[in-house]
Amino acid sequence: MSQLIVSGAQPSGILHIGNYFGAIKQMVNLQSQGECRFFLADMHAQTTISSAEQLQSNIIDLARAYLAVGLDPEKTIIFKQSDVPEVTELAWTLSCLASMPYLMRAHSFKDAQAKDKEVSVGLFNYPILMAADILIHNATLVPVGKDQKQHLEIARDMARKFNSTYGHTFVEPEAYIIESVEIVPGTDGEKMSKSKSNTIPLFATHDEIKKAIMSIPTDSASVADSKNPDTNTIYRIHKLFLTPEQDEVVRAKYVDGGMGYKEAKDMCIESVEHFIAPLRTKFNSISDEDVKKVLAQGKERVRPHVIKQMEIIRAAIGTTL
């Protein structure tokens, strides 16, 4: 049976290489492995963005980024989450099946609580809306980063709960995670995150790349000293951009000694620039009108699928007369 692959990303700001290697690269590669529907999670973004202008700009930029990195609208349905209003209808039904103690165990809620943030109802229900995003399509495979794995487990739980309550309606989606890049390090060695200001933007200029990589902290090891590449932030970022053959050469430079951190950073800058430059050119060549056309086509293509699925759901719960 062909895979039905669904995934999305929030239009919450400038994408960085962690977003690419952690999720978007998987989306690009999966286009040849099944039917793909990839969305811009603009409703999820409302938990953090309250400016209409900012959200509109972010939506355009995320869609432009999708196209620049290789998502093909001829192969893949690219659409806005808000263009599928059935997802909120399903989210209400799922929220009636989920308990508050269950949702209080979700990372999104616990993280906000730990930081003493005011938790909106939207943030509390975030995992339910995410489950609806997946189940409204009856997806079989969902590419996610490691930090989103719990949310997929919640989607599986909700499918199971719905099926046991109303009869078999949903398949239980499987996660697709590339283990080797499930956590992309930032310039401070921690997980790359916009909130930590430790990112390398996916479409950065050469100067931005250089500034980010030169800011990576280093220890007091001398040029002659052997250095452990596996604990070195410069190497851990650099490795993402290397072929296996290139990686073997670079690792040897760390292990054998004779390379200072200035040389290590310069090599890393060169590799990152080589990767980002063509993406940057493509990103800058895509107009707002190009993006709006793709999203309009995506809406037109996805609507019949979700309408049909929602009819099945309504019949199962008894709202269809």
Short mmCIF file of C-alpha atoms in Angstrom, two decimals:
data_model
loop_
_atom_site.label_atom_id
_atom_site.label_comp_id
_atom_site.label_asym_id
_atom_site.label_seq_id
_atom_site.Cartn_x
_atom_site.Cartn_y
_atom_site.Cartn_z
CA MET A 1 0.00 0.00 0.00
CA SER A 2 1.30 3.45 -0.93
CA GLN A 3 2.22 5.69 1.98
CA LEU A 4 0.18 8.82 2.70
CA ILE A 5 2.74 11.21 4.18
CA VAL A 6 1.68 14.33 6.10
CA SER A 7 3.80 16.90 7.88
CA GLY A 8 3.87 20.60 8.61
CA ALA A 9 5.86 23.43 10.11
CA GLN A 10 4.89 26.61 11.90
CA PRO A 11 5.43 29.90 10.07
CA SER A 12 6.93 31.29 13.24
CA GLY A 13 10.04 33.02 11.94
CA ILE A 14 13.21 32.59 9.91
CA LEU A 15 14.07 28.95 9.21
CA HIS A 16 17.47 27.66 10.28
CA ILE A 17 19.57 24.66 9.37
CA GLY A 18 18.16 22.77 12.35
CA ASN A 19 14.68 23.02 10.79
CA TYR A 20 16.11 21.76 7.50
CA PHE A 21 18.11 18.77 8.73
CA GLY A 22 15.64 17.92 11.49
CA ALA A 23 12.48 17.83 9.35
CA ILE A 24 12.36 19.60 5.98
CA LYS A 25 15.08 17.46 4.37
CA GLN A 26 13.02 14.41 5.24
CA MET A 27 9.98 15.99 3.60
CA VAL A 28 11.94 16.59 0.38
CA ASN A 29 13.30 13.04 0.30
CA LEU A 30 9.90 11.48 1.00
CA GLN A 31 8.29 13.01 -2.11
CA SER A 32 9.28 9.94 -4.11
CA GLN A 33 8.00 7.45 -1.52
CA GLY A 34 4.28 8.16 -1.43
CA GLU A 35 1.54 10.74 -1.65
CA CYS A 36 2.71 13.83 0.26
CA ARG A 37 0.65 16.60 1.83
CA PHE A 38 2.76 19.23 3.56
CA PHE A 39 1.16 22.21 5.28
CA LEU A 40 2.02 25.55 6.81
CA ALA A 41 0.72 25.42 10.39
CA ASP A 42 -0.61 28.98 10.55
CA MET A 43 -3.23 28.11 13.19
CA HIS A 44 -0.56 26.65 15.48
CA ALA A 45 1.45 29.85 14.99
CA GLN A 46 -1.35 31.85 16.61
CA THR A 47 -0.16 30.53 19.99
CA THR A 48 2.88 32.82 19.67
CA ILE A 49 2.08 35.42 16.96
CA SER A 50 -0.64 38.06 17.41
CA SER A 51 0.29 40.37 14.52
CA ALA A 52 -1.60 39.84 11.24
CA GLU A 53 1.20 41.43 9.22
CA GLN A 54 3.85 39.25 10.86
CA LEU A 55 1.87 36.05 10.34
CA GLN A 56 1.16 36.85 6.70
CA SER A 57 4.84 37.58 6.06
CA ASN A 58 5.90 34.38 7.83
CA ILE A 59 3.45 32.28 5.82
CA ILE A 60 4.82 33.64 2.55
CA ASP A 61 8.43 33.11 3.63
CA LEU A 62 7.84 29.53 4.83
CA ALA A 63 6.10 28.58 1.60
CA ARG A 64 8.93 30.23 -0.35
CA ALA A 65 11.40 28.20 1.71
CA TYR A 66 9.54 24.96 1.00
CA LEU A 67 9.83 25.63 -2.73
CA ALA A 68 13.46 26.76 -2.52
CA VAL A 69 14.67 23.59 -0.79
CA GLY A 70 12.99 21.28 -3.29
CA LEU A 71 9.37 20.61 -2.42
CA ASP A 72 7.72 20.17 -5.81
CA PRO A 73 4.07 21.32 -6.04
CA GLU A 74 3.64 18.96 -9.00
CA LYS A 75 4.43 15.99 -6.72
CA THR A 76 3.33 17.33 -3.35
CA ILE A 77 0.25 19.16 -2.07
CA ILE A 78 1.47 22.29 -0.28
CA PHE A 79 -1.28 24.12 1.60
CA LYS A 80 -2.16 26.33 4.55
CA GLN A 81 -3.53 24.62 7.65
CA SER A 82 -6.26 27.27 7.89
CA ASP A 83 -7.48 26.32 4.41
CA VAL A 84 -8.66 23.05 5.97
CA PRO A 85 -11.33 24.22 8.46
CA GLU A 86 -12.37 20.61 9.00
CA VAL A 87 -9.23 20.19 11.08
CA THR A 88 -10.68 22.39 13.82
CA GLU A 89 -13.95 20.45 13.73
CA LEU A 90 -12.05 17.21 14.21
CA ALA A 91 -9.92 18.83 16.92
CA TRP A 92 -13.12 19.58 18.89
CA THR A 93 -14.23 15.96 18.62
CA LEU A 94 -10.81 14.72 19.73
CA SER A 95 -10.74 17.19 22.63
CA CYS A 96 -13.97 15.61 23.87
CA LEU A 97 -12.12 12.27 24.04
CA ALA A 98 -8.97 13.56 25.78
CA SER A 99 -8.70 14.24 29.51
CA MET A 100 -7.01 17.28 31.03
CA PRO A 101 -4.53 15.16 33.05
CA TYR A 102 -3.52 13.44 29.80
CA LEU A 103 -2.84 16.74 28.03
CA MET A 104 -1.02 18.12 31.08
CA ARG A 105 1.71 15.54 30.40
CA ALA A 106 2.42 17.06 26.97
CA HIS A 107 5.87 18.65 26.59
CA SER A 108 4.44 21.88 25.14
CA PHE A 109 2.36 22.45 28.29
CA LYS A 110 5.02 21.32 30.76
CA ASP A 111 7.71 23.47 29.13
CA ALA A 112 5.49 26.57 29.29
CA GLN A 113 4.64 25.83 32.92
CA ALA A 114 8.30 25.37 33.84
CA LYS A 115 9.07 28.79 32.37
CA ASP A 116 6.18 30.37 34.31
CA LYS A 117 4.48 31.35 31.06
CA GLU A 118 0.78 32.06 30.95
CA VAL A 119 -0.68 29.00 29.23
CA SER A 120 -3.45 29.80 26.77
CA VAL A 121 -6.17 27.28 25.98
CA GLY A 122 -4.70 27.15 22.47
CA LEU A 123 -1.29 26.10 23.77
CA PHE A 124 -2.89 23.55 26.10
CA ASN A 125 -4.84 22.05 23.18
CA TYR A 126 -1.85 22.24 20.81
CA PRO A 127 -1.33 18.43 20.72
CA ILE A 128 -5.00 17.86 19.92
CA LEU A 129 -4.89 20.22 16.94
CA MET A 130 -1.71 18.49 15.80
CA ALA A 131 -3.44 15.11 16.09
CA ALA A 132 -6.31 16.46 14.00
CA ASP A 133 -3.83 17.74 11.39
CA ILE A 134 -2.64 14.18 10.92
CA LEU A 135 -5.86 12.22 11.31
CA ILE A 136 -7.98 14.42 9.02
CA HIS A 137 -5.86 12.97 6.21
CA ASN A 138 -5.66 9.46 7.68
CA ALA A 139 -1.89 9.74 7.26
CA THR A 140 0.21 6.61 7.48
CA LEU A 141 3.65 8.26 7.87
CA VAL A 142 4.65 11.51 9.57
CA PRO A 143 8.22 12.89 9.35
CA VAL A 144 9.00 14.57 12.68
CA GLY A 145 11.95 15.73 14.71
CA LYS A 146 12.72 13.89 17.94
CA ASP A 147 11.18 16.72 19.98
CA GLN A 148 7.85 16.20 18.21
CA LYS A 149 7.71 12.44 18.71
CA GLN A 150 5.46 12.73 21.76
CA HIS A 151 2.93 14.73 19.76
CA LEU A 152 2.78 11.92 17.20
CA GLU A 153 2.23 9.43 20.02
CA ILE A 154 -0.70 11.59 21.12
CA ALA A 155 -2.10 11.42 17.58
CA ARG A 156 -1.79 7.63 17.70
CA ASP A 157 -3.51 7.56 21.09
CA MET A 158 -6.36 9.72 19.81
CA ALA A 159 -6.82 7.50 16.76
CA ARG A 160 -6.99 4.49 19.06
CA LYS A 161 -9.45 6.23 21.42
CA PHE A 162 -11.69 7.35 18.56
CA ASN A 163 -11.65 3.87 16.99
CA SER A 164 -12.54 2.18 20.27
CA THR A 165 -15.36 4.68 20.91
CA TYR A 166 -16.92 5.06 17.47
CA GLY A 167 -15.60 2.15 15.42
CA HIS A 168 -12.52 1.80 13.25
CA THR A 169 -12.04 5.04 11.33
CA PHE A 170 -8.35 6.00 11.51
CA VAL A 171 -5.07 4.22 10.89
CA GLU A 172 -2.41 4.81 13.53
CA PRO A 173 0.30 6.92 11.88
CA GLU A 174 3.96 5.96 12.12
CA ALA A 175 6.80 8.39 12.84
CA TYR A 176 9.65 8.82 10.38
CA ILE A 177 12.79 10.09 12.12
CA ILE A 178 16.33 10.21 10.74
CA GLU A 179 18.29 9.18 13.83
CA SER A 180 21.60 10.71 12.75
CA VAL A 181 20.20 14.26 12.60
CA GLU A 182 17.40 14.14 15.12
CA ILE A 183 19.14 16.83 17.22
CA VAL A 184 20.98 19.58 15.32
CA PRO A 185 23.42 21.51 17.54
CA GLY A 186 23.36 25.28 17.69
CA THR A 187 26.38 27.55 17.88
CA ASP A 188 26.37 27.18 21.67
CA GLY A 189 26.41 23.38 21.53
CA GLU A 190 22.80 23.07 22.70
CA LYS A 191 19.90 22.17 20.43
CA MET A 192 19.53 24.75 17.66
CA SER A 193 16.51 26.93 18.44
CA LYS A 194 15.34 30.43 17.56
CA SER A 195 14.51 30.99 21.22
CA LYS A 196 18.18 30.44 22.15
CA SER A 197 19.61 32.74 19.46
CA ASN A 198 22.06 29.98 18.48
CA THR A 199 20.95 29.41 14.90
CA ILE A 200 22.42 29.54 11.41
CA PRO A 201 19.62 30.79 9.11
CA LEU A 202 18.84 28.42 6.24
CA PHE A 203 19.15 31.24 3.68
CA ALA A 204 21.87 33.21 5.47
CA THR A 205 24.26 35.52 3.64
CA HIS A 206 27.95 34.67 3.65
CA ASP A 207 28.55 37.30 6.33
CA GLU A 208 25.78 35.87 8.52
CA ILE A 209 27.23 32.37 8.17
CA LYS A 210 30.70 33.59 9.07
CA LYS A 211 29.47 35.57 12.08
CA ALA A 212 27.50 32.60 13.44
CA ILE A 213 30.28 30.04 13.08
CA MET A 214 33.04 32.33 14.33
CA SER A 215 30.96 32.85 17.50
CA ILE A 216 31.16 29.15 18.45
CA PRO A 217 32.98 28.89 21.81
CA THR A 218 36.15 26.78 21.89
CA ASP A 219 38.38 25.33 24.60
CA SER A 220 42.06 26.03 25.23
CA ALA A 221 43.43 23.17 23.11
CA SER A 222 46.45 24.17 21.05
CA VAL A 223 46.92 23.69 17.31
CA ALA A 224 49.07 20.60 17.97
CA ASP A 225 46.57 18.95 20.32
CA SER A 226 44.29 16.09 19.30
CA LYS A 227 40.63 17.11 19.58
CA ASN A 228 37.56 14.90 20.03
CA PRO A 229 35.32 15.65 17.05
CA ASP A 230 32.25 14.04 18.62
CA THR A 231 32.14 16.60 21.44
CA ASN A 232 33.22 19.57 19.31
CA THR A 233 30.43 21.93 18.26
CA ILE A 234 32.27 23.12 15.13
CA TYR A 235 32.63 19.56 13.87
CA ARG A 236 29.10 18.52 14.82
CA ILE A 237 27.71 21.34 12.67
CA HIS A 238 30.27 20.83 9.90
CA LYS A 239 29.46 17.11 9.64
CA LEU A 240 25.92 17.87 8.48
CA PHE A 241 27.31 19.26 5.23
CA LEU A 242 29.93 16.58 4.49
CA THR A 243 29.88 13.46 2.34
CA PRO A 244 31.17 10.30 4.07
CA GLU A 245 34.49 10.71 2.25
CA GLN A 246 34.82 14.36 3.26
CA ASP A 247 33.85 13.49 6.82
CA GLU A 248 36.65 10.95 7.05
CA VAL A 249 39.22 13.61 6.08
CA VAL A 250 37.84 16.24 8.46
CA ARG A 251 37.62 13.83 11.42
CA ALA A 252 41.24 12.87 10.90
CA LYS A 253 42.27 16.54 11.14
CA TYR A 254 40.66 16.78 14.57
CA VAL A 255 42.00 13.47 15.87
CA ASP A 256 45.54 13.76 14.49
CA GLY A 257 46.18 17.30 15.74
CA GLY A 258 47.88 20.05 13.78
CA MET A 259 44.65 21.98 13.14
CA GLY A 260 43.64 25.05 15.13
CA TYR A 261 40.09 26.19 15.74
CA LYS A 262 40.46 29.07 13.26
CA GLU A 263 41.14 26.57 10.47
CA ALA A 264 38.29 24.34 11.68
CA LYS A 265 35.87 27.27 11.60
CA ASP A 266 37.07 28.41 8.16
CA MET A 267 36.48 24.91 6.76
CA CYS A 268 33.04 24.82 8.31
CA ILE A 269 32.14 28.25 6.89
CA GLU A 270 33.21 27.12 3.42
CA SER A 271 31.04 23.98 3.57
CA VAL A 272 27.99 25.79 4.92
CA GLU A 273 28.29 28.55 2.30
CA HIS A 274 28.65 25.96 -0.48
CA PHE A 275 25.39 24.36 0.66
CA ILE A 276 23.37 27.49 1.38
CA ALA A 277 24.38 29.67 -1.62
CA PRO A 278 22.17 27.93 -4.25
CA LEU A 279 19.25 27.72 -1.80
CA ARG A 280 19.62 31.43 -1.06
CA THR A 281 19.55 32.26 -4.77
CA LYS A 282 16.46 30.12 -5.34
CA PHE A 283 14.68 31.57 -2.29
CA ASN A 284 15.27 35.13 -3.47
CA SER A 285 13.99 34.31 -6.98
CA ILE A 286 10.52 33.18 -5.84
CA SER A 287 7.91 35.95 -5.81
CA ASP A 288 4.98 36.42 -3.44
CA GLU A 289 2.65 35.77 -6.37
CA ASP A 290 4.40 32.47 -7.10
CA VAL A 291 3.81 31.44 -3.49
CA LYS A 292 0.13 32.47 -3.47
CA LYS A 293 -0.48 30.51 -6.67
CA VAL A 294 1.04 27.34 -5.18
CA LEU A 295 -1.00 27.69 -1.98
CA ALA A 296 -4.22 28.28 -3.93
CA GLN A 297 -3.56 25.14 -5.98
CA GLY A 298 -2.78 23.22 -2.81
CA LYS A 299 -6.06 24.28 -1.24
CA GLU A 300 -8.00 23.20 -4.33
CA ARG A 301 -6.29 19.80 -4.38
CA VAL A 302 -6.52 19.00 -0.67
CA ARG A 303 -10.13 20.07 -0.03
CA PRO A 304 -11.86 17.05 -1.65
CA HIS A 305 -9.77 14.63 0.44
CA VAL A 306 -10.50 16.25 3.80
CA ILE A 307 -14.17 16.83 3.01
CA LYS A 308 -14.59 13.13 2.25
CA GLN A 309 -12.76 12.12 5.44
CA MET A 310 -14.84 14.51 7.53
CA GLU A 311 -18.04 12.98 6.14
CA ILE A 312 -16.83 9.58 7.37
CA ILE A 313 -16.01 11.05 10.81
CA ARG A 314 -19.39 12.79 11.15
CA ALA A 315 -21.18 9.58 10.25
CA ALA A 316 -19.15 7.69 12.87
CA ILE A 317 -19.93 10.12 15.72
CA GLY A 318 -23.59 10.51 14.76
CA THR A 319 -23.89 14.13 13.62
CA THR A 320 -24.92 13.11 10.10
CA LEU A 321 -28.66 12.58 9.84
#
